[in-house]
Short mmCIF file of C-alpha atoms in Angstrom, two decimals:
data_model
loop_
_atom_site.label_atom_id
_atom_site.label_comp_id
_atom_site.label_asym_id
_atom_site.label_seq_id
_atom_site.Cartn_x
_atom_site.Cartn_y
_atom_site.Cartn_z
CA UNK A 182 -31.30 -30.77 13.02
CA UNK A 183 -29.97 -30.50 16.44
CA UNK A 184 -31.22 -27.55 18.90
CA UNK A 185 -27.57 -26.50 20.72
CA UNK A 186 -27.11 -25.34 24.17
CA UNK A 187 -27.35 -21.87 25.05
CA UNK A 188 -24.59 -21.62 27.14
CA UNK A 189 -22.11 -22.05 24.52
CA UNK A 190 -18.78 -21.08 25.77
CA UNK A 191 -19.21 -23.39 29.00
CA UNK A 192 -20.94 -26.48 28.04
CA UNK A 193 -21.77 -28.26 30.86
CA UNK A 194 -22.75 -31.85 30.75
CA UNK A 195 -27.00 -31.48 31.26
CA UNK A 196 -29.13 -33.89 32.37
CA UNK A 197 -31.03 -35.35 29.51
CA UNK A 198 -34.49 -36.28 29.70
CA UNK A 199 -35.73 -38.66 27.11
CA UNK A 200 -38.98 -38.51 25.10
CA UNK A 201 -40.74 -40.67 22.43
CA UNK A 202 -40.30 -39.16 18.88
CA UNK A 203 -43.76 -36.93 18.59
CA UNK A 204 -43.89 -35.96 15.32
CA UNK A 205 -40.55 -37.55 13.67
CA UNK A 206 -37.99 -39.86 13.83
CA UNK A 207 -35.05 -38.59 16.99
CA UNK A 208 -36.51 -36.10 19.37
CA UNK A 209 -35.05 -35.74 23.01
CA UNK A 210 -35.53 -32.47 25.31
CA UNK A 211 -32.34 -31.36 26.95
CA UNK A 212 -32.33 -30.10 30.77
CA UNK A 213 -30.37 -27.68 32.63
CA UNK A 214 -31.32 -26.36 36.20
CA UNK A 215 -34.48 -27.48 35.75
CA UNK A 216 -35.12 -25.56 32.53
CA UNK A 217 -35.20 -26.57 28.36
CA UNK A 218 -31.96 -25.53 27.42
CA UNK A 219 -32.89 -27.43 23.98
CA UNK A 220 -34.55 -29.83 21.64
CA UNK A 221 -32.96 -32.17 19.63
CA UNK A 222 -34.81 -32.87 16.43
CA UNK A 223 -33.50 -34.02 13.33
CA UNK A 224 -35.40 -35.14 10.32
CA UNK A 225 -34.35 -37.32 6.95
CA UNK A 226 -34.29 -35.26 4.04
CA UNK A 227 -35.73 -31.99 6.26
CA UNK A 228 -38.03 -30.31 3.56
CA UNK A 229 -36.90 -26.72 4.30
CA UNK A 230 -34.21 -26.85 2.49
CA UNK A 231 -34.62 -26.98 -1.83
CA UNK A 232 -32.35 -30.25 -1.91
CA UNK A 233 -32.15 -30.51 -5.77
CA UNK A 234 -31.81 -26.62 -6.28
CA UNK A 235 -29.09 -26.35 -3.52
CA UNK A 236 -27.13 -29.76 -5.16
CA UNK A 237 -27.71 -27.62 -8.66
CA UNK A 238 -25.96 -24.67 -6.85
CA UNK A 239 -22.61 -27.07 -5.63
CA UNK A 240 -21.74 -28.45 -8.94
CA UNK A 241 -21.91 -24.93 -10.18
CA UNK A 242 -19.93 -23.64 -7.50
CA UNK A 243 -17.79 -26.64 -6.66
CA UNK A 244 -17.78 -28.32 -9.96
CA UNK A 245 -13.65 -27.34 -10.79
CA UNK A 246 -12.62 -27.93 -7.13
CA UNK A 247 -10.59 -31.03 -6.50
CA UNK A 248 -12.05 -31.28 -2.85
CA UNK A 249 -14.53 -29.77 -1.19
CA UNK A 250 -14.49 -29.77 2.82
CA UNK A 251 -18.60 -30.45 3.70
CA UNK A 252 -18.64 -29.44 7.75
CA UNK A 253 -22.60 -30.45 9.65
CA UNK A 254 -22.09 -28.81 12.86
CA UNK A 255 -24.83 -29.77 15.37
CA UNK A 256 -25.76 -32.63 13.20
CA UNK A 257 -27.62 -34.50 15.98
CA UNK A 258 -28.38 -38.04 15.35
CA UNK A 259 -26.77 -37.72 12.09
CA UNK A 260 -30.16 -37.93 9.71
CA UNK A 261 -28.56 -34.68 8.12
CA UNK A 262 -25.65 -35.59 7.34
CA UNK A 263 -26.93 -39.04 5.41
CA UNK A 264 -29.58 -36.84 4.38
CA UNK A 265 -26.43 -34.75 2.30
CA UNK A 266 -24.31 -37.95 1.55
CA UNK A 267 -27.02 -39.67 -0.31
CA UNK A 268 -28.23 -36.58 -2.45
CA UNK A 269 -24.58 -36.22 -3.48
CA UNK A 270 -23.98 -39.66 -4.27
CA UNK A 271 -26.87 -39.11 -6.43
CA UNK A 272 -26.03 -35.89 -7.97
CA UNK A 273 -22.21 -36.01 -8.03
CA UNK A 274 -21.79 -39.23 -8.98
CA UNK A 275 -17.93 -40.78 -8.53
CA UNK A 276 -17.14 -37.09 -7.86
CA UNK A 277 -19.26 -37.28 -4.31
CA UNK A 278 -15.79 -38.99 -2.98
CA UNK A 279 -13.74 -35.39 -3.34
CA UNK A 280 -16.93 -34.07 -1.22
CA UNK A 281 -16.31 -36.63 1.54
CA UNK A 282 -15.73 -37.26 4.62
CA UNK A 283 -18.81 -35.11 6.22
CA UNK A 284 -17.49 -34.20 9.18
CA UNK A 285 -20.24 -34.49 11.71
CA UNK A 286 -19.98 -32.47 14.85
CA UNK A 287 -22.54 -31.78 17.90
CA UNK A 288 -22.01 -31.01 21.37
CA UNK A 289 -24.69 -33.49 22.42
CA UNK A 290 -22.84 -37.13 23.63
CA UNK A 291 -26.18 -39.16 23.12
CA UNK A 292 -26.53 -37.57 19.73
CA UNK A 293 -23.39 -38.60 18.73
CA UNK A 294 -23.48 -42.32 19.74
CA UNK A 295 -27.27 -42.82 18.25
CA UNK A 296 -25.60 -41.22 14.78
CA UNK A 297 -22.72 -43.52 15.03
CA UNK A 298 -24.99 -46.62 14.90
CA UNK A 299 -26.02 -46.17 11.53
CA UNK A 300 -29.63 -47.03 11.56
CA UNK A 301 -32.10 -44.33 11.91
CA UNK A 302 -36.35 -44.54 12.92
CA UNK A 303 -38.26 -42.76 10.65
CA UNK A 304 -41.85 -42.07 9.62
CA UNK A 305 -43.81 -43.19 6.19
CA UNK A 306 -43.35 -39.27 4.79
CA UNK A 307 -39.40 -39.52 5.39
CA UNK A 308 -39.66 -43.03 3.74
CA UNK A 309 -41.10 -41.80 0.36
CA UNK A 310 -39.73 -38.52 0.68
CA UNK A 311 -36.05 -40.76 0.14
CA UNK A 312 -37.30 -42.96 -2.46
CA UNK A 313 -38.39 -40.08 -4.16
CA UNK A 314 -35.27 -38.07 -3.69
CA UNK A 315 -32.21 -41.03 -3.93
CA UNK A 316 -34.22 -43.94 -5.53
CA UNK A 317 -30.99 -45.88 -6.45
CA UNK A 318 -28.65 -44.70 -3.70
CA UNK A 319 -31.26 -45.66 -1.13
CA UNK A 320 -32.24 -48.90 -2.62
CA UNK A 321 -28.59 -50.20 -3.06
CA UNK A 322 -27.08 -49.27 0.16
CA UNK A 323 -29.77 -49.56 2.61
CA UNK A 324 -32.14 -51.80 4.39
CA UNK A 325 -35.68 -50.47 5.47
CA UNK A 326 -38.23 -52.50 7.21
CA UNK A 327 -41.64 -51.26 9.04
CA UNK A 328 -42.18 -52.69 12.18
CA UNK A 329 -45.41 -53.10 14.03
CA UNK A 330 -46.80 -50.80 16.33
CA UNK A 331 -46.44 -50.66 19.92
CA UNK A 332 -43.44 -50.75 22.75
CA UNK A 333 -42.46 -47.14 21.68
CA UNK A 334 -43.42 -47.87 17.81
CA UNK A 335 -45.63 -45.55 16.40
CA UNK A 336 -46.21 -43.45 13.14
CA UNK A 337 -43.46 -41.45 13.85
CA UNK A 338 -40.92 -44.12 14.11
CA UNK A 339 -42.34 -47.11 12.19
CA UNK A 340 -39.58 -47.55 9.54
CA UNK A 341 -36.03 -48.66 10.77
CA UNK A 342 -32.97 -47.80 7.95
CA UNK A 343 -29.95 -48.76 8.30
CA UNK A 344 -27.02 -49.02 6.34
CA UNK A 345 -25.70 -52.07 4.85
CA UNK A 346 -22.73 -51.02 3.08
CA UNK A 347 -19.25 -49.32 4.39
CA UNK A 348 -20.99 -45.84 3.16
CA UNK A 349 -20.96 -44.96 7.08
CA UNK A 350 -17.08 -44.43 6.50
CA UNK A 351 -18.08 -41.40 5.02
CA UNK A 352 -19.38 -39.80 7.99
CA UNK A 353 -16.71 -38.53 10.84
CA UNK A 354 -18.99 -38.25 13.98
CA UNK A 355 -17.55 -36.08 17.00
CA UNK A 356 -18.35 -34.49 19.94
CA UNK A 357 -17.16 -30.91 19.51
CA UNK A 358 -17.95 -26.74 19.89
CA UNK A 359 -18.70 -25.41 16.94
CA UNK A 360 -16.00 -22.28 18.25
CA UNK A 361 -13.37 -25.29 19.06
CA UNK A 362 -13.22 -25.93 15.35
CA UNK A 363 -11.97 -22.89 13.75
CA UNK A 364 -9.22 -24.94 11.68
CA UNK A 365 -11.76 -26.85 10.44
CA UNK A 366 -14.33 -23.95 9.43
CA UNK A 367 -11.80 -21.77 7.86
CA UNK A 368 -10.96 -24.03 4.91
CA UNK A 369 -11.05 -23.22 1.24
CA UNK A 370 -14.02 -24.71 -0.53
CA UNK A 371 -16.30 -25.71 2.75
CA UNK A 372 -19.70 -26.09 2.97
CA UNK A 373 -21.14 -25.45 6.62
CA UNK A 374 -24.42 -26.92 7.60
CA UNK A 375 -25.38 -24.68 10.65
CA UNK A 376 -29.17 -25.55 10.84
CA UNK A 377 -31.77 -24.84 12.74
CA UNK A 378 -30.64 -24.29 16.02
CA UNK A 379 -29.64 -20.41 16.32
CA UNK A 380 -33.00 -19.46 18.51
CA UNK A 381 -31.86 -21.12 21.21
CA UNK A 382 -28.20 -19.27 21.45
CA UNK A 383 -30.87 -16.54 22.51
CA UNK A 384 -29.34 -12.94 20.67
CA UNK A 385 -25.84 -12.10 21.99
CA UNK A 386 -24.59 -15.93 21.69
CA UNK A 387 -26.34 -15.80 18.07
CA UNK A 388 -24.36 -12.63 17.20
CA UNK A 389 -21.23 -13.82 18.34
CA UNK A 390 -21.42 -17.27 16.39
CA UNK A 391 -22.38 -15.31 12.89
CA UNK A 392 -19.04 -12.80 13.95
CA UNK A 393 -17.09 -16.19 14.87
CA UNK A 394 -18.04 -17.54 11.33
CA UNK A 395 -17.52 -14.44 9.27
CA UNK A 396 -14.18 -14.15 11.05
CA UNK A 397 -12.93 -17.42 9.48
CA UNK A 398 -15.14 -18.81 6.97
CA UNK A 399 -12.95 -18.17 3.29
CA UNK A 400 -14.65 -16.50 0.26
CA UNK A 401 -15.02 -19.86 -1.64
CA UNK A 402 -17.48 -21.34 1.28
CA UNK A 403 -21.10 -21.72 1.76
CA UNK A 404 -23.02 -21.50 4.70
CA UNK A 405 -26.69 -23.02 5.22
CA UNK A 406 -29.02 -22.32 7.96
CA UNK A 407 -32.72 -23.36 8.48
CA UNK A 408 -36.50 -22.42 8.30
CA UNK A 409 -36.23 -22.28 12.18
CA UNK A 410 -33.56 -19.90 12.10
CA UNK A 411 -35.09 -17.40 9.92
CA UNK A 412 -38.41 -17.62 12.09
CA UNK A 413 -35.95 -16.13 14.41
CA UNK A 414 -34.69 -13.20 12.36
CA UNK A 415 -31.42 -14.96 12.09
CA UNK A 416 -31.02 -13.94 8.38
CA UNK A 417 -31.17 -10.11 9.16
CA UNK A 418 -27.96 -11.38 11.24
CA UNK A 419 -25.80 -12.84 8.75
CA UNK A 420 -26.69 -9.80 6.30
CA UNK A 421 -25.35 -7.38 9.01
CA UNK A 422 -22.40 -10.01 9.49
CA UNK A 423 -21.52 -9.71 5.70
CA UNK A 424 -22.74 -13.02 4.37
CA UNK A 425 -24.61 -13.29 1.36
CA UNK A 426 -27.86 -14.24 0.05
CA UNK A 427 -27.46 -16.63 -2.82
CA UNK A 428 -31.16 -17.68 -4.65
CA UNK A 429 -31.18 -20.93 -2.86
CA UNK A 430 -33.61 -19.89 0.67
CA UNK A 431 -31.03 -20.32 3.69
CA UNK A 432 -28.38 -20.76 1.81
CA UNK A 433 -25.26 -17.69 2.32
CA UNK A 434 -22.42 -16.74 0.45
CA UNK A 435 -19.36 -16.20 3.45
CA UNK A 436 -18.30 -12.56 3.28
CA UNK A 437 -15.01 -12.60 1.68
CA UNK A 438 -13.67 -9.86 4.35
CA UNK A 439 -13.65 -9.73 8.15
CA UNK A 440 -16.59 -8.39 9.73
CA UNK A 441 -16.78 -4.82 10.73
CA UNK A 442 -19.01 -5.35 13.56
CA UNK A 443 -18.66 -6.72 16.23
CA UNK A 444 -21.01 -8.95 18.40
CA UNK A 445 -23.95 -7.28 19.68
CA UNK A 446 -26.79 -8.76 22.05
CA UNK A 447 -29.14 -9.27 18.60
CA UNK A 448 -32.94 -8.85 18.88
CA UNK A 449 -33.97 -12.75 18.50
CA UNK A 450 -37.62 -12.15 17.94
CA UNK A 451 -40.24 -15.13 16.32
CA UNK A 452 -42.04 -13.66 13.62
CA UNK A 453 -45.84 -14.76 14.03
CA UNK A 454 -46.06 -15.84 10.47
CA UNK A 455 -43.79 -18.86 11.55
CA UNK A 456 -46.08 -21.43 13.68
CA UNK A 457 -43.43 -23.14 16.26
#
């Protein structure tokens, strides 16, 4: 998951401001004018999302296409985006190759370079949570040691993985705007991770990224948000925007037709019965 800047349009380079991973593996806070403009967090495997029932959903929905164009915009440190790669390899098959490259995109510099390493901290939960999830995948293409604790090592962080095959070809990391990629968003047969970050667009920036996206995003894609996202309200969005519940939680059917709104400065408020 990666938390984007609220100033959208005119990203400015903030300062960062480094922080040990608290409660997971990559966790920085982001500064501008002395203010949180936003987190980055990103987990492996993120349990919010119904990984098996959403990779049941694809083959039915992208089974007959020859190639599918997978988009993880504010991917972070990339954990996502192996997160995907490894559950199709392990659903799809030889077929995961017409689902790849990922293209990887944040506006976040740091981000980018960390995801471009290819080796990624994690904690004991994310470790079994991917042997439970990829067994083989993870066992044949990856190297996992725990390391002992202290100099910045702690439960949060105690398992290194990295890659130690060429699967990181797979992955196309960038720097980009999520509104700079409309060429890429409005191809036939996408898939658009868009996770967990809406909040912090704060309402009008929120509503213009769902219009942005219902704009360009073809009938035969799929768009999937987060659990932090709907604490926000930011389904009741996307349903005014045109997009469509499907029975996999967070995960949208794009409208099919323009949307007749237009932006409006959206009322982003938590619901209590989410604890953030």
């Amino acid at each position: 998951m990666n938390i984007c800047p609220i100033n959208f349009y005119t990203y400015k380079k903030p300062v960062i401001k480094k922080t040990n991973p608290s409660f997971s593996s990559y966790n920085d806070k982001v500064f501008r004018d002395g203010k949180l403009a936003y987190r980055n967090h990103t987990e492996l495997l993120r349990n919010d999302l119904a990984w098996n029932g959403f990779m049941d959903y694809v083959n039915e929905k992208y089974g007959g296409a020859k190639e599918v164009n997978v988009v993880n915009h504010a991917c972070s440190a990339g954990y996502e985006s192996w997160s995907l790669m490894m559950m199709l390899m392990k659903t799809q098959g030889e077929n995961f190759k017409k689902f790849m490259p990922i293209k990887a995109r944040d506006l976040d510099k740091n981000a980018i370079e960390f995801a471009k390493k290819g080796a990624m901290e994690i904690c004991g939960d994310e470790y079994i949570d991917a042997q439970i999830q990829c067994g083989k995948v993870l066992k044949d293409n990856f190297e996992i040691k725990k390391r002992p604790r202290g100099n910045g090592i702690d439960v949060s962080n105690e398992y290194l993985m990295t890659c130690k095959t060429d699967l990181g070809k797979n992955i196309e990391f960038k720097q980009a705007n999520i509104f700079d990629d409309k060429d890429l968003i409005s191809k036939e047969n996408t898939i658009l991770f868009c996770r967990n970050f809406w909040p912090y667009l704060e309402g009008k920036k929120a509503s213009e990224l769902a219009f942005f996206l219902a704009q360009n995003m073809k009938p035969s894609s799929t768009l999937v948000i987060g659990e932090y996202d709907y604490a926000y309200v930011v389904d009741k969005l996307l349903e005014r925007t045109g997009f469509k519940k499907t029975n996999i939680e967070y995960v949208y059917e794009a409208p099919g037709k323009p949307a007749i709104d237009k932006p409006v400065d959206f009322n982003m408020q938590r619901l209590e019965l989410y604890a953030y």
